[in-house]
């Protein structure tokens, strides 16, 4: 009989219901509490510069928070609406607050790697950056008459100084984000969230009919929202290499992030919601969907490059920087916008494969 | 019998010999003299700012000079070596001198179009450029405290000022090139070349055996040199979109043009020699080889973008420019280096098609 229940040709077999949702949410809540304990044990007490373990713990906290929050949204008809509506913004706040430190760290790493790549085969030497910082700043509009060689030298120093400027700005932002995250984790607001998650670990507030409700319709609706959003993306353009679309507003006065990036960021979120809903439906038994994974990775890369490009543009607005520094930041900005375009191409390729090969 | 001679299955039919080469060179020499007459009639007498017709005449002069010079090289065993060796450098000098004015004009147009595109949908207004020029230059390292909006404003003015700077520098270069070209056309050196071309129009100095020598072996050798040079290009990388190879030295201290561009420029020249040799072999009867044409166009685009990127980098070395101008030039440089990469991809695509579809 158990065998029969696993028959894949039986349409009633393995139908996930509200019971599956409850089990998933309890498991994620337990993961959340475990990450919280890990965080408290490994570095939550420090005021700044948490250890690597505490950063990992923060990532694990976010991981569960995102999954709980996402599925509260996708399967909201099955859950107590008051509880759900109170819980979701709190989880979103927590996830956002805890994510900033890592985001600034990754952004700086991405930008320094790009500067390194753009400076040719030699490694961007930390010493050169330090030297550029230590040296008296070059007069930005100093007297002319410099030889071409000296000017070329300035451009290289420009890359080093751009790196130093970004390092200063993004390290400061990261340190602030770290403090904010620590404050958040010590706040009464966080304790209220943690208490609710602790309750969720044993008791999921399902509606009366939820335990036997089929999860497939709300999961299908999440997939439809994703498909519709992807349908609205300029995929024909994105699939044409070197379409030069991502840099179209590279020098426009529009504030960053570029408005054209918005729909892609939105698809990234919808793709994540779809993935989380699939986790609920299939539990730990679902095979990894490689295409969905590579599409998601392309959208992560898109987001990272978009934000890195904005950071380079922002740094170029720092008062009193030397022209050589500004030039290097301009090259860096354009390079990251091309990364944005490359990520769109990669997404288009991944998604096209999925459509063609799907049964 | 005439019909039989045109039989395409007859291997002896339509074999081009030294006679065909002589006919081709006479025809090109006649074209050269016609262009020279056109030039003298339409604007050669003006000291500067030649009319459009005189620019066209200069292009026609170059067109014949390149074809004569290229085929003297490819078919040199069939021609009097002393005469050949004396003639070729003179034609190369003439072609180079006459090409500069047009090159600077096209480079400026390419860069202004790119700035326009990078500034978003609105046209780069000539008024804005004029206003930026007329306005007192912004202090490059002025006191801080500017708001984000003001700084963003500076970046847009940055694009306009970058455009104005490039316009000033490239217009000056173009004017100088125009004067140099006029001086060259009035020089005794040019008169000596023109006299030799006039002789060539009626009498081609073939070797004794040349009239019956098969042209196919030297033409095949030219094609082999092209194929070998293409074989040495990094085409696997170029065929992988967004490989980020062209900007690898975007901030390196190496003098421009980028050393990595050299082999591509060389292929561009070899492709031209191959095309000219085919003209000799097939006369006016050869069908246009679309793939060869599109490969050549991709290499022209590669050369143009490479030189435009270098001009943007060069302009960024101008002393006393504002950081916003330098930033815009950095974005522009990177944009043109991506055009270089796009052109390599286009070449790879065109060439691959040729290899696959060739009989």
mmCIF file of N, CA and C in Angstrom, chain B residues 211-291:
data_model
loop_
_atom_site.group_PDB
_atom_site.id
_atom_site.type_symbol
_atom_site.label_atom_id
_atom_site.label_comp_id
_atom_site.label_asym_id
_atom_site.label_seq_id
_atom_site.Cartn_x
_atom_site.Cartn_y
_atom_site.Cartn_z
ATOM 1 N N UNK B 211 53.209 37.829 -68.659
ATOM 2 C CA UNK B 211 51.935 37.837 -69.397
ATOM 3 C C UNK B 211 51.226 36.493 -69.419
ATOM 4 N N UNK B 212 51.969 35.387 -69.353
ATOM 5 C CA UNK B 212 51.319 34.071 -69.382
ATOM 6 C C UNK B 212 51.389 33.361 -68.030
ATOM 7 N N UNK B 213 51.886 34.047 -67.000
ATOM 8 C CA UNK B 213 51.998 33.416 -65.678
ATOM 9 C C UNK B 213 50.622 33.358 -65.002
ATOM 10 N N UNK B 214 50.334 32.214 -64.430
ATOM 11 C CA UNK B 214 49.074 32.005 -63.701
ATOM 12 C C UNK B 214 49.081 32.855 -62.420
ATOM 13 N N UNK B 215 48.022 33.625 -62.221
ATOM 14 C CA UNK B 215 47.956 34.496 -61.038
ATOM 15 C C UNK B 215 47.504 33.747 -59.794
ATOM 16 N N UNK B 216 46.981 32.534 -59.968
ATOM 17 C CA UNK B 216 46.383 31.863 -58.818
ATOM 18 C C UNK B 216 47.368 31.527 -57.703
ATOM 19 N N UNK B 217 48.595 31.048 -58.017
ATOM 20 C CA UNK B 217 49.504 30.763 -56.885
ATOM 21 C C UNK B 217 49.795 31.979 -55.988
ATOM 22 N N UNK B 218 50.197 33.142 -56.557
ATOM 23 C CA UNK B 218 50.417 34.274 -55.634
ATOM 24 C C UNK B 218 49.137 34.703 -54.904
ATOM 25 N N UNK B 219 47.965 34.599 -55.576
ATOM 26 C CA UNK B 219 46.710 34.951 -54.902
ATOM 27 C C UNK B 219 46.414 33.975 -53.772
ATOM 28 N N UNK B 220 46.705 32.692 -54.022
ATOM 29 C CA UNK B 220 46.487 31.683 -52.982
ATOM 30 C C UNK B 220 47.423 31.920 -51.799
ATOM 31 N N UNK B 221 48.638 32.351 -52.106
ATOM 32 C CA UNK B 221 49.582 32.643 -51.025
ATOM 33 C C UNK B 221 49.062 33.778 -50.148
ATOM 34 N N UNK B 222 48.442 34.787 -50.788
ATOM 35 C CA UNK B 222 47.874 35.898 -50.019
ATOM 36 C C UNK B 222 46.752 35.387 -49.119
ATOM 37 N N UNK B 223 45.926 34.480 -49.653
ATOM 38 C CA UNK B 223 44.841 33.923 -48.860
ATOM 39 C C UNK B 223 45.391 33.081 -47.702
ATOM 40 N N UNK B 224 46.492 32.353 -47.986
ATOM 41 C CA UNK B 224 47.094 31.540 -46.925
ATOM 42 C C UNK B 224 47.643 32.412 -45.795
ATOM 43 N N UNK B 225 48.246 33.541 -46.171
ATOM 44 C CA UNK B 225 48.746 34.451 -45.132
ATOM 45 C C UNK B 225 47.591 34.941 -44.272
ATOM 46 N N UNK B 226 46.456 35.232 -44.921
ATOM 47 C CA UNK B 226 45.251 35.667 -44.183
ATOM 48 C C UNK B 226 44.770 34.557 -43.252
ATOM 49 N N UNK B 227 44.648 33.351 -43.800
ATOM 50 C CA UNK B 227 44.127 32.232 -43.008
ATOM 51 C C UNK B 227 45.036 31.945 -41.812
ATOM 52 N N UNK B 228 46.344 32.015 -42.049
ATOM 53 C CA UNK B 228 47.291 31.762 -40.955
ATOM 54 C C UNK B 228 47.137 32.823 -39.863
ATOM 55 N N UNK B 229 46.994 34.080 -40.274
ATOM 56 C CA UNK B 229 46.866 35.164 -39.292
ATOM 57 C C UNK B 229 45.560 35.020 -38.512
ATOM 58 N N UNK B 230 44.495 34.617 -39.193
ATOM 59 C CA UNK B 230 43.217 34.415 -38.500
ATOM 60 C C UNK B 230 43.332 33.233 -37.542
ATOM 61 N N UNK B 231 44.051 32.205 -37.978
ATOM 62 C CA UNK B 231 44.246 31.040 -37.116
ATOM 63 C C UNK B 231 44.952 31.375 -35.814
ATOM 64 N N UNK B 232 45.748 32.435 -35.844
ATOM 65 C CA UNK B 232 46.475 32.837 -34.633
ATOM 66 C C UNK B 232 45.647 33.763 -33.745
ATOM 67 N N UNK B 233 44.459 34.194 -34.202
ATOM 68 C CA UNK B 233 43.612 35.077 -33.381
ATOM 69 C C UNK B 233 42.932 34.265 -32.271
ATOM 70 N N UNK B 234 42.642 34.893 -31.143
ATOM 71 C CA UNK B 234 41.928 34.175 -30.071
ATOM 72 C C UNK B 234 40.430 34.092 -30.375
ATOM 73 N N UNK B 235 40.078 33.287 -31.379
ATOM 74 C CA UNK B 235 38.684 33.264 -31.849
ATOM 75 C C UNK B 235 37.753 32.508 -30.901
ATOM 76 N N UNK B 236 38.280 31.566 -30.147
ATOM 77 C CA UNK B 236 37.408 30.851 -29.203
ATOM 78 C C UNK B 236 36.915 31.829 -28.141
ATOM 79 N N UNK B 237 37.846 32.609 -27.620
ATOM 80 C CA UNK B 237 37.473 33.649 -26.651
ATOM 81 C C UNK B 237 36.524 34.653 -27.293
ATOM 82 N N UNK B 238 36.862 35.103 -28.488
ATOM 83 C CA UNK B 238 36.053 36.139 -29.145
ATOM 84 C C UNK B 238 34.632 35.655 -29.401
ATOM 85 N N UNK B 239 34.467 34.348 -29.622
ATOM 86 C CA UNK B 239 33.147 33.801 -29.905
ATOM 87 C C UNK B 239 32.306 33.588 -28.665
ATOM 88 N N UNK B 240 32.901 33.816 -27.521
ATOM 89 C CA UNK B 240 32.187 33.670 -26.250
ATOM 90 C C UNK B 240 31.738 35.063 -25.811
ATOM 91 N N UNK B 241 30.433 35.384 -25.934
ATOM 92 C CA UNK B 241 30.007 36.762 -25.676
ATOM 93 C C UNK B 241 30.351 37.226 -24.252
ATOM 94 N N UNK B 242 30.650 38.486 -24.147
ATOM 95 C CA UNK B 242 30.946 39.121 -22.864
ATOM 96 C C UNK B 242 32.153 38.484 -22.181
ATOM 97 N N UNK B 243 33.198 38.210 -22.966
ATOM 98 C CA UNK B 243 34.392 37.614 -22.378
ATOM 99 C C UNK B 243 35.244 38.648 -21.640
ATOM 100 N N UNK B 244 34.900 39.934 -21.772
ATOM 101 C CA UNK B 244 35.566 41.012 -21.017
ATOM 102 C C UNK B 244 37.060 41.099 -21.320
ATOM 103 N N UNK B 245 37.459 40.612 -22.484
ATOM 104 C CA UNK B 245 38.879 40.567 -22.821
ATOM 105 C C UNK B 245 39.397 41.937 -23.286
ATOM 106 N N UNK B 246 38.538 42.669 -24.000
ATOM 107 C CA UNK B 246 39.013 43.901 -24.649
ATOM 108 C C UNK B 246 39.357 45.002 -23.656
ATOM 109 N N UNK B 247 38.758 44.937 -22.461
ATOM 110 C CA UNK B 247 38.993 46.003 -21.482
ATOM 111 C C UNK B 247 40.027 45.573 -20.438
ATOM 112 N N UNK B 248 40.672 44.429 -20.682
ATOM 113 C CA UNK B 248 41.593 43.892 -19.671
ATOM 114 C C UNK B 248 42.693 44.883 -19.304
ATOM 115 N N UNK B 249 43.097 45.694 -20.273
ATOM 116 C CA UNK B 249 44.152 46.661 -19.974
ATOM 117 C C UNK B 249 43.608 48.081 -19.914
ATOM 118 N N UNK B 250 42.312 48.197 -19.624
ATOM 119 C CA UNK B 250 41.637 49.497 -19.637
ATOM 120 C C UNK B 250 42.269 50.531 -18.734
ATOM 121 N N UNK B 251 42.893 50.096 -17.663
ATOM 122 C CA UNK B 251 43.524 51.039 -16.739
ATOM 123 C C UNK B 251 45.008 50.755 -16.583
ATOM 124 N N UNK B 252 45.564 49.982 -17.508
ATOM 125 C CA UNK B 252 46.985 49.662 -17.388
ATOM 126 C C UNK B 252 47.814 50.835 -17.901
ATOM 127 N N UNK B 253 49.078 50.899 -17.476
ATOM 128 C CA UNK B 253 49.914 52.023 -17.920
ATOM 129 C C UNK B 253 50.458 51.838 -19.337
ATOM 130 N N UNK B 254 50.146 50.714 -19.976
ATOM 131 C CA UNK B 254 50.625 50.511 -21.353
ATOM 132 C C UNK B 254 50.156 51.639 -22.252
ATOM 133 N N UNK B 255 51.031 52.072 -23.153
ATOM 134 C CA UNK B 255 50.581 53.119 -24.072
ATOM 135 C C UNK B 255 49.544 52.547 -25.032
ATOM 136 N N UNK B 256 48.574 53.376 -25.417
ATOM 137 C CA UNK B 256 47.588 52.928 -26.385
ATOM 138 C C UNK B 256 48.226 53.013 -27.768
ATOM 139 N N UNK B 257 47.806 52.340 -28.820
ATOM 140 C CA UNK B 257 46.696 51.395 -28.774
ATOM 141 C C UNK B 257 47.067 50.107 -28.051
ATOM 142 N N UNK B 258 46.058 49.424 -27.572
ATOM 143 C CA UNK B 258 46.262 48.195 -26.814
ATOM 144 C C UNK B 258 47.049 47.183 -27.658
ATOM 145 N N UNK B 259 48.090 46.581 -27.104
ATOM 146 C CA UNK B 259 48.880 45.606 -27.877
ATOM 147 C C UNK B 259 48.014 44.449 -28.377
ATOM 148 N N UNK B 260 46.993 44.070 -27.623
ATOM 149 C CA UNK B 260 46.139 42.949 -28.037
ATOM 150 C C UNK B 260 45.382 43.249 -29.328
ATOM 151 N N UNK B 261 45.280 44.530 -29.723
ATOM 152 C CA UNK B 261 44.550 44.867 -30.948
ATOM 153 C C UNK B 261 45.381 44.591 -32.198
ATOM 154 N N UNK B 262 46.715 44.574 -32.034
ATOM 155 C CA UNK B 262 47.620 44.456 -33.180
ATOM 156 C C UNK B 262 47.292 43.333 -34.148
ATOM 157 N N UNK B 263 47.174 42.090 -33.647
ATOM 158 C CA UNK B 263 46.898 40.974 -34.576
ATOM 159 C C UNK B 263 45.595 41.161 -35.363
ATOM 160 N N UNK B 264 44.615 41.816 -34.759
ATOM 161 C CA UNK B 264 43.342 42.047 -35.451
ATOM 162 C C UNK B 264 43.517 43.083 -36.559
ATOM 163 N N UNK B 265 44.297 44.134 -36.250
ATOM 164 C CA UNK B 265 44.577 45.148 -37.278
ATOM 165 C C UNK B 265 45.319 44.492 -38.456
ATOM 166 N N UNK B 266 46.242 43.575 -38.121
ATOM 167 C CA UNK B 266 47.014 42.895 -39.150
ATOM 168 C C UNK B 266 46.098 42.047 -40.039
ATOM 169 N N UNK B 267 45.148 41.354 -39.434
ATOM 170 C CA UNK B 267 44.203 40.546 -40.208
ATOM 171 C C UNK B 267 43.368 41.443 -41.109
ATOM 172 N N UNK B 268 43.023 42.623 -40.591
ATOM 173 C CA UNK B 268 42.255 43.566 -41.402
ATOM 174 C C UNK B 268 43.015 43.910 -42.692
ATOM 175 N N UNK B 269 44.295 44.158 -42.584
ATOM 176 C CA UNK B 269 45.107 44.481 -43.763
ATOM 177 C C UNK B 269 45.227 43.271 -44.695
ATOM 178 N N UNK B 270 45.427 42.088 -44.123
ATOM 179 C CA UNK B 270 45.575 40.879 -44.946
ATOM 180 C C UNK B 270 44.267 40.532 -45.658
ATOM 181 N N UNK B 271 43.155 40.805 -44.977
ATOM 182 C CA UNK B 271 41.846 40.555 -45.591
ATOM 183 C C UNK B 271 41.660 41.471 -46.793
ATOM 184 N N UNK B 272 42.125 42.710 -46.645
ATOM 185 C CA UNK B 272 42.020 43.667 -47.745
ATOM 186 C C UNK B 272 42.883 43.220 -48.923
ATOM 187 N N UNK B 273 44.109 42.776 -48.632
ATOM 188 C CA UNK B 273 44.991 42.291 -49.701
ATOM 189 C C UNK B 273 44.351 41.108 -50.424
ATOM 190 N N UNK B 274 43.743 40.211 -49.661
ATOM 191 C CA UNK B 274 43.069 39.045 -50.260
ATOM 192 C C UNK B 274 41.929 39.507 -51.169
ATOM 193 N N UNK B 275 41.161 40.480 -50.674
ATOM 194 C CA UNK B 275 40.022 40.973 -51.458
ATOM 195 C C UNK B 275 40.499 41.622 -52.766
ATOM 196 N N UNK B 276 41.549 42.413 -52.684
ATOM 197 C CA UNK B 276 42.085 43.069 -53.891
ATOM 198 C C UNK B 276 42.607 42.031 -54.876
ATOM 199 N N UNK B 277 43.254 40.981 -54.361
ATOM 200 C CA UNK B 277 43.776 39.923 -55.238
ATOM 201 C C UNK B 277 42.617 39.223 -55.948
ATOM 202 N N UNK B 278 41.509 39.026 -55.224
ATOM 203 C CA UNK B 278 40.332 38.402 -55.837
ATOM 204 C C UNK B 278 39.771 39.288 -56.950
ATOM 205 N N UNK B 279 39.839 40.607 -56.717
ATOM 206 C CA UNK B 279 39.386 41.533 -57.771
ATOM 207 C C UNK B 279 40.204 41.340 -59.047
ATOM 208 N N UNK B 280 41.495 41.170 -58.877
ATOM 209 C CA UNK B 280 42.363 40.972 -60.036
ATOM 210 C C UNK B 280 41.995 39.664 -60.744
ATOM 211 N N UNK B 281 41.799 38.611 -59.962
ATOM 212 C CA UNK B 281 41.502 37.288 -60.515
ATOM 213 C C UNK B 281 40.173 37.255 -61.250
ATOM 214 N N UNK B 282 39.174 37.877 -60.661
ATOM 215 C CA UNK B 282 37.826 37.734 -61.211
ATOM 216 C C UNK B 282 37.346 38.975 -61.961
ATOM 217 N N UNK B 283 38.130 40.022 -61.965
ATOM 218 C CA UNK B 283 37.732 41.243 -62.647
ATOM 219 C C UNK B 283 36.433 41.760 -62.063
ATOM 220 N N UNK B 284 35.636 42.379 -62.908
ATOM 221 C CA UNK B 284 34.363 42.925 -62.446
ATOM 222 C C UNK B 284 33.283 41.862 -62.351
ATOM 223 N N UNK B 285 33.654 40.588 -62.686
ATOM 224 C CA UNK B 285 32.625 39.552 -62.789
ATOM 225 C C UNK B 285 32.412 38.771 -61.504
ATOM 226 N N UNK B 286 33.289 38.994 -60.506
ATOM 227 C CA UNK B 286 33.171 38.183 -59.295
ATOM 228 C C UNK B 286 31.959 38.641 -58.489
ATOM 229 N N UNK B 287 31.143 37.663 -58.031
ATOM 230 C CA UNK B 287 30.016 38.036 -57.191
ATOM 231 C C UNK B 287 30.548 38.575 -55.858
ATOM 232 N N UNK B 288 29.792 39.484 -55.238
ATOM 233 C CA UNK B 288 30.225 40.032 -53.949
ATOM 234 C C UNK B 288 30.189 38.913 -52.910
ATOM 235 N N UNK B 289 31.304 38.695 -52.225
ATOM 236 C CA UNK B 289 31.362 37.691 -51.165
ATOM 237 C C UNK B 289 30.870 38.354 -49.878
ATOM 238 N N UNK B 290 29.601 38.075 -49.553
ATOM 239 C CA UNK B 290 28.968 38.771 -48.430
ATOM 240 C C UNK B 290 29.697 38.491 -47.127
ATOM 241 N N UNK B 291 30.149 37.253 -46.962
ATOM 242 C CA UNK B 291 30.797 36.889 -45.693
ATOM 243 C C UNK B 291 32.135 37.599 -45.543
#
